[in-house]
Short mmCIF file of C-alpha atoms and ligand atoms in Angstrom, two decimals:
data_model
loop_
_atom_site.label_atom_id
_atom_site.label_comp_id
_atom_site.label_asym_id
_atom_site.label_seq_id
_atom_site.Cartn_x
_atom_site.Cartn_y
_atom_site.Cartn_z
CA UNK A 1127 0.00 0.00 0.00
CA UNK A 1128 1.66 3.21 -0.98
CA UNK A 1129 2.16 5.82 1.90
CA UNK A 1130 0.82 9.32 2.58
CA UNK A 1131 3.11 12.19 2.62
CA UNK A 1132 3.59 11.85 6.40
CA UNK A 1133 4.47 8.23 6.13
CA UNK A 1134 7.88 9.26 4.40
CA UNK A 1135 8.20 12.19 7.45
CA UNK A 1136 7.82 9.31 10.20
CA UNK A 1137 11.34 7.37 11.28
CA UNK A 1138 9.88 5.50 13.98
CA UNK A 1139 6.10 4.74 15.34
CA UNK A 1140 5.90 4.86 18.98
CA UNK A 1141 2.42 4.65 19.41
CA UNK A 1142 0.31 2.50 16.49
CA UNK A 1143 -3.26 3.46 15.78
CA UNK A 1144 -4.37 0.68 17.29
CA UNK A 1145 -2.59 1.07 20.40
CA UNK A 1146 -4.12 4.39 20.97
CA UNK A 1147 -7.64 2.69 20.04
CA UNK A 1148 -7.12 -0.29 22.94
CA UNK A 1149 -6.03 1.99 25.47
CA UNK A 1150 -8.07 4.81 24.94
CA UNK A 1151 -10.89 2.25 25.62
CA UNK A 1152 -9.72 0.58 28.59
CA UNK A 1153 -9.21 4.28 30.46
CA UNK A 1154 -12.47 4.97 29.39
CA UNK A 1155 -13.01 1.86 31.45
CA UNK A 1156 -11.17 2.78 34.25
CA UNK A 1157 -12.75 6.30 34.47
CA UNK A 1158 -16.38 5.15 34.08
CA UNK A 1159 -15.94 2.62 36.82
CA UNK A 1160 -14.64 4.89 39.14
CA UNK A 1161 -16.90 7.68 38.43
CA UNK A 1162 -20.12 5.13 38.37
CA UNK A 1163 -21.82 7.28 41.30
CA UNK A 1164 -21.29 10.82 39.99
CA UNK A 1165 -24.61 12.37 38.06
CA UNK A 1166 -21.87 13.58 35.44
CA UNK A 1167 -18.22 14.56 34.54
CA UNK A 1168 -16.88 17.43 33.03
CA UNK A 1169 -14.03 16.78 30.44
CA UNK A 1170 -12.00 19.71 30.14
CA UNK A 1171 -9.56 19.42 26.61
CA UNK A 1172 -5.96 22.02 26.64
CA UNK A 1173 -6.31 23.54 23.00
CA UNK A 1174 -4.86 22.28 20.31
CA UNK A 1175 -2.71 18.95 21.35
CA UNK A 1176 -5.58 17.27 23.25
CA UNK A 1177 -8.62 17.45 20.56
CA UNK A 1178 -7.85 14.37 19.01
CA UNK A 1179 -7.33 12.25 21.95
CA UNK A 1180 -10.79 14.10 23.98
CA UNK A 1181 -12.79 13.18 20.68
CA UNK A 1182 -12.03 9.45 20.82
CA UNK A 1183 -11.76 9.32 24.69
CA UNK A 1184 -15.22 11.54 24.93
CA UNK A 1185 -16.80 8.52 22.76
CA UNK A 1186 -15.61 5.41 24.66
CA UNK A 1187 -16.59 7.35 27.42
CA UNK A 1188 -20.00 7.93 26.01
CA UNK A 1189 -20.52 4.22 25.57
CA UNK A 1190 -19.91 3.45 29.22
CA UNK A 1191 -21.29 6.76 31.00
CA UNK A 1192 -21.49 8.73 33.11
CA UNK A 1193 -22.41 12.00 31.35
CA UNK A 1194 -20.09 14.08 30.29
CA UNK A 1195 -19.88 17.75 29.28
CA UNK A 1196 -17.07 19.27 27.10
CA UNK A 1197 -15.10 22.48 27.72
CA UNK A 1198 -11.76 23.78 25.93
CA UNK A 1199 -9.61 26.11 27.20
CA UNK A 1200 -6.25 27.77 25.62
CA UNK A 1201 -3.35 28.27 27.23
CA UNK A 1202 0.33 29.90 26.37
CA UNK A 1203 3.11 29.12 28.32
CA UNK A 1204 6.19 31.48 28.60
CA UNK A 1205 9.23 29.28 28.32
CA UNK A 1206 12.35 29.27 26.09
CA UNK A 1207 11.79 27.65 22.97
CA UNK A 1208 10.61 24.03 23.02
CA UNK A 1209 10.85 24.12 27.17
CA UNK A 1210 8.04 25.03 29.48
CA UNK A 1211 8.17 27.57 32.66
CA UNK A 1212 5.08 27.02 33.78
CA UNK A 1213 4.28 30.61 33.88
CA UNK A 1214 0.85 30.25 31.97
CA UNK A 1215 -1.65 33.00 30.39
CA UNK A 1216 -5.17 31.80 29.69
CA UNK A 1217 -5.91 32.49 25.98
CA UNK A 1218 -9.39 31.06 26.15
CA UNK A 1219 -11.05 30.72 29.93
CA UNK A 1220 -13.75 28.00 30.60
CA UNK A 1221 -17.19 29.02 29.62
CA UNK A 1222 -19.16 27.89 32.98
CA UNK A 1223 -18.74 27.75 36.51
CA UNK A 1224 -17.39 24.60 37.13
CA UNK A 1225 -17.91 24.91 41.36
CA UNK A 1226 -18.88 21.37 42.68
CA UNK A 1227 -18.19 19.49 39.39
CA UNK A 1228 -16.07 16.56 38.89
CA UNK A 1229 -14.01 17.58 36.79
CA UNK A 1230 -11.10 15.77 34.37
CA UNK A 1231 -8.33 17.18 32.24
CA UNK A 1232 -7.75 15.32 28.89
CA UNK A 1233 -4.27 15.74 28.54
CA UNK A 1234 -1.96 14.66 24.98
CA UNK A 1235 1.32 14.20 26.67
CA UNK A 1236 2.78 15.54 30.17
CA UNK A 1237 6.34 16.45 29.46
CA UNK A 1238 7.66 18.86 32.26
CA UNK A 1239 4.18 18.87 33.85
CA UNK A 1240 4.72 22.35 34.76
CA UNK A 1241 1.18 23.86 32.27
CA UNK A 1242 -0.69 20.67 33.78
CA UNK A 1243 0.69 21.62 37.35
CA UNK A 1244 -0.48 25.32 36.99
CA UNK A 1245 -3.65 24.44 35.30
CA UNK A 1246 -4.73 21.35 38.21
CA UNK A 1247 -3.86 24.84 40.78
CA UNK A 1248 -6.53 26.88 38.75
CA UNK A 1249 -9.13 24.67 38.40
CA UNK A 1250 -9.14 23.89 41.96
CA UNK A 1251 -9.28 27.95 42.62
CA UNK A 1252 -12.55 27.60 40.43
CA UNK A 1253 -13.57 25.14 43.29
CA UNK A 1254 -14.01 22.18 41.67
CA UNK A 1255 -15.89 19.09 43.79
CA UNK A 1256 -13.12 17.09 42.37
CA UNK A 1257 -10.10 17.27 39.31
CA UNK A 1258 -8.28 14.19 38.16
CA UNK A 1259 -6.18 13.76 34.80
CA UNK A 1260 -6.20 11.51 32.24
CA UNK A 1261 -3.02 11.64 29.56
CA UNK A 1262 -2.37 9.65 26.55
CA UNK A 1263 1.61 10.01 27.03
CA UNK A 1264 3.94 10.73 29.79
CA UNK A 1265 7.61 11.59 29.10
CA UNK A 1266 9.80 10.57 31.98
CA UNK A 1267 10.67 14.18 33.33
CA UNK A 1268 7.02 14.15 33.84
CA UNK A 1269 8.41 12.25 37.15
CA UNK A 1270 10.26 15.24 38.64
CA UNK A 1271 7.27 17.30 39.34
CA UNK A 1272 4.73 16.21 41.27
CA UNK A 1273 1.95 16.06 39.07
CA UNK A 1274 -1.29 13.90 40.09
CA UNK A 1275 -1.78 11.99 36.77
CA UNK A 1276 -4.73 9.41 38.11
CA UNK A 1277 -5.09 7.58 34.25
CA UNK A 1278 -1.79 7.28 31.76
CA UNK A 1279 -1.56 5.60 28.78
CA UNK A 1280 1.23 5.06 27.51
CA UNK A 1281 4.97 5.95 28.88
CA UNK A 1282 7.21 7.41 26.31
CA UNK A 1283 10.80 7.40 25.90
CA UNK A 1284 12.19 11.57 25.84
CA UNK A 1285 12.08 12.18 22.55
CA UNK A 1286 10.00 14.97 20.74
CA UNK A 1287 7.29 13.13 19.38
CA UNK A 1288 4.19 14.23 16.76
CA UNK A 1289 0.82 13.10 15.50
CA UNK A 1290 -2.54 12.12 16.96
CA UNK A 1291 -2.79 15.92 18.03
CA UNK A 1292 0.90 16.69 18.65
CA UNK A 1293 2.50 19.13 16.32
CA UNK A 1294 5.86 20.27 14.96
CA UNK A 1295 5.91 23.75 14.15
CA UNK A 1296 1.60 23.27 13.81
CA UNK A 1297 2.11 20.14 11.16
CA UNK A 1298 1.36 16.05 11.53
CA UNK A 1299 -1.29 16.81 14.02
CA UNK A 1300 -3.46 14.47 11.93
CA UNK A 1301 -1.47 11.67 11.91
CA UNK A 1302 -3.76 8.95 13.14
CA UNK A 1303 -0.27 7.16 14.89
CA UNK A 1304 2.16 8.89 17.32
CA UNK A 1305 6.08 9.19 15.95
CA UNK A 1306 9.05 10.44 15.59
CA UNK A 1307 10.31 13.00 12.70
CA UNK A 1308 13.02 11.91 10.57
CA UNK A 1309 16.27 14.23 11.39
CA UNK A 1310 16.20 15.96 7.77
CA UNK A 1311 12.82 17.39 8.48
CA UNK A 1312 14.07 20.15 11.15
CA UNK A 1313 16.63 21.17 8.57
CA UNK A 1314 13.47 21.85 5.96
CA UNK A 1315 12.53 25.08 5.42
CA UNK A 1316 8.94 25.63 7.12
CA UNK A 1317 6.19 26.76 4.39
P1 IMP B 692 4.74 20.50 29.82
O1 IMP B 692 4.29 21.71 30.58
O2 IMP B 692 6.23 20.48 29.60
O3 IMP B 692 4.25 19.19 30.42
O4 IMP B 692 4.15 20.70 28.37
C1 IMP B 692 3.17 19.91 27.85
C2 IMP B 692 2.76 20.40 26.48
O5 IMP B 692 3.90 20.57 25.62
C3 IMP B 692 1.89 19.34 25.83
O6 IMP B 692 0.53 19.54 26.12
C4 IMP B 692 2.24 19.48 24.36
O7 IMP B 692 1.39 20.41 23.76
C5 IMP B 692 3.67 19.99 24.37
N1 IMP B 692 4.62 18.86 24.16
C6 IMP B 692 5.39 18.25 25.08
N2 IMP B 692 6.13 17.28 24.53
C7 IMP B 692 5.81 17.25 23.21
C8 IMP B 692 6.23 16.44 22.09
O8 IMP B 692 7.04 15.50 22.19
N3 IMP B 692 5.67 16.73 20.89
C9 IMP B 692 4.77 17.73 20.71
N4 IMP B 692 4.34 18.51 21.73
C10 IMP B 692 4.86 18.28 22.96
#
């Protein structure tokens, strides 16, 4: 079968489309179970990595209950080029209350952890009855901060990966897999 243009980007698959399909079911498992009391959940997606993942984890989710209600917010983070600092400014707010909700963050990957750490702080500000996480990927630095991340799916090696809602300078985030760019494409000229 001949490839698509990002097939010939990709030098490694870390994550297969199938992979992401399994697991994305089975923490859809895991959060329905232990959510089987609560009238409904609030799934709150980080703009733009997370949309792909909150779309197929909102569904498996929908199969199993309970309820859930979807709300995007966008962040920037101030950090030196590729790195974090956690000093976040909200480019796009919540648009309810969410006071005495349960409410979980759909995360794409935690890396430094230091947005998710800032953002968990926030939410519970908002008063929240109660805020878990659920993230397809975790790097290992993720480790070094303490981060509450209740539901992973898959641990990654530290590499800078893209696809399934992860982008390179705002490319491959429709990749249905998760990989890693060939070398030569850093050196291309963006455009
Ligand atoms: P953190 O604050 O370092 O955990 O930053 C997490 C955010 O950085 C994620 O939500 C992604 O948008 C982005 N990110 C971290 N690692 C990668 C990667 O390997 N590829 C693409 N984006 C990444």
């Amino acid at each position: 079968m001949p490839g698509t243009w990002y097939d010939a980007d990709i030098d490694r698959v870390i994550v297969t489309e199938e992979q992401i399909r399994e697991k994305t079911a089975e923490l859809a498992k895991q959060v329905s179970a232990d959510y089987a009391t609560v009238n409904g959940l609030l799934l709150v997606c980080v703009l733009k990595g997370a949309v792909m993942f909150i779309a197929d984890f909102a569904r498996a989710l929908g199969q199993l209950g309970p309820p859930a209600e979807l709300e995007f917010m966008a962040v920037s983070s101030y950090g030196q080029g590729t790195t974090s600092s956690g000093v976040v400014r909200i480019m796009k707010d919540l648009d309810r209350d969410i006071a005495g909700r349960h409410v979980i963050v759909v995360e794409d990957i935690v890396d430094s952890g230091l947005t998710l750490q800032w953002l968990l702080r926030y939410l519970e500000s908002r008063s929240a009855a109660s805020v878990e996480v659920v993230a397809l990927l975790r790097k290992p630095d993720a480790v070094k901060v303490q981060v509450p991340v209740k539901y992973v799916g898959f641990d990654i090696p530290n590499e800078f990966v893209v696809g399934y809602g992860l982008d390179y300078a705002e490319r491959y985030r429709e990749v249905p897999y998760v990989g890693v760019l060939k070398t030569e494409v850093y050196s291309r000229p963006v455009g």
